[in-house]
């Protein structure tokens, strides 16, 4: 999960903050938010637990910083993709989020962000984060759609509307799959997303 | 939320179980799952709190029974709808779940079920419930689509795939709206759902 991130995101020459956030992420994935404690984060950290208190004001401050860190990482990953064909890029996002099988790392990553998203209903700091992160993702997808239209590969559709629809559907798919035992329904969803993209987004050959 | 429910669902002549579940629902909506206690459920109950222990084995037993109760109520509400035109029925579900404004009762109802759904990742009893409840909703929507095809109002689409796609999108919309501050994106989602239904589900006039 944790890797190279631009310097302006975590201006921390020693790397301690980044190590603490990586430990927070590991502890979150292992125990879930409800059972997360500073001690459990400390268990994932090679350095002294006391460093956590030096850098962060408790559990929610840490978790929110961790979410921010994950969002920045995610954006950086998507930014690497810029040179590709718009249709391929859109398909890659759909493939990834509707994959019939998820490896355990991705499964845990999604489950963790969903649990934290559920907190947003009760806590405005989480709400602020997810408002911002949804905007970031929608905007990123809308940019792909806009490029597709400009390049004549996509129809004259509404890039923002298409982006919000795909992100809403993909969020729903992740949330459903993390809370049910069967995944057969995913295949049907994939077929309908393909039909929607063909009919409403991709340009026809004529 | 709580009203008449068929006798086979809660075979309890005294109505005590139903009152306890109504109190559980109220306490859930008010405090959320994380801060729910038997005492808080007791505060919502006119009868003695000790009755709760007589009928239920603790918080999760109560919450799961409450979810089951909500699902049965929901099914009963949808069953009342059977006589209508398939297209009107489908539109009504979409209207309801993508409404730009939700009254506070519905907002709280959705937020509560979403918080409980997030628990399904960690607890198989919740997982069993949501597996069953998703199947129930998908099947209900698929029945509407099948009737639309039979009546010549809908195209020869795949009823199960359409149903799973709509329920996944609507679940995603409810989850997103409960975790962010803005709802402008909902309008775009609604436009694209309409475009999808027109292009892939509803029959054309020709």
PDB file of N, CA, C and O in Angstrom, chain B residues 11 29 109 144 179:
ATOM      1  N   UNK B  11     -44.554 -13.940  15.358  1.00  0.00           N
ATOM      2  CA  UNK B  11     -45.623 -14.693  15.987  1.00  0.00           C
ATOM      3  C   UNK B  11     -45.595 -14.388  17.482  1.00  0.00           C
ATOM      4  O   UNK B  11     -45.028 -15.122  18.277  1.00  0.00           O
ATOM      5  N   UNK B  29     -31.396   4.546  15.126  1.00  0.00           N
ATOM      6  CA  UNK B  29     -31.470   5.764  14.321  1.00  0.00           C
ATOM      7  C   UNK B  29     -30.885   6.946  15.101  1.00  0.00           C
ATOM      8  O   UNK B  29     -30.188   7.800  14.550  1.00  0.00           O
ATOM      9  N   UNK B 109     -33.069   6.301   8.203  1.00  0.00           N
ATOM     10  CA  UNK B 109     -33.298   4.889   7.902  1.00  0.00           C
ATOM     11  C   UNK B 109     -32.177   4.347   7.007  1.00  0.00           C
ATOM     12  O   UNK B 109     -31.586   3.306   7.285  1.00  0.00           O
ATOM     13  N   UNK B 144     -40.379  -7.146 -11.836  1.00  0.00           N
ATOM     14  CA  UNK B 144     -40.960  -5.986 -12.537  1.00  0.00           C
ATOM     15  C   UNK B 144     -40.466  -5.968 -13.990  1.00  0.00           C
ATOM     16  O   UNK B 144     -41.248  -5.798 -14.923  1.00  0.00           O
ATOM     17  N   UNK B 179     -22.586  10.087   2.926  1.00  0.00           N
ATOM     18  CA  UNK B 179     -21.212  10.333   3.385  1.00  0.00           C
ATOM     19  C   UNK B 179     -20.587  11.599   2.803  1.00  0.00           C
ATOM     20  O   UNK B 179     -19.422  11.879   3.068  1.00  0.00           O
TER      21      UNK B 179
END
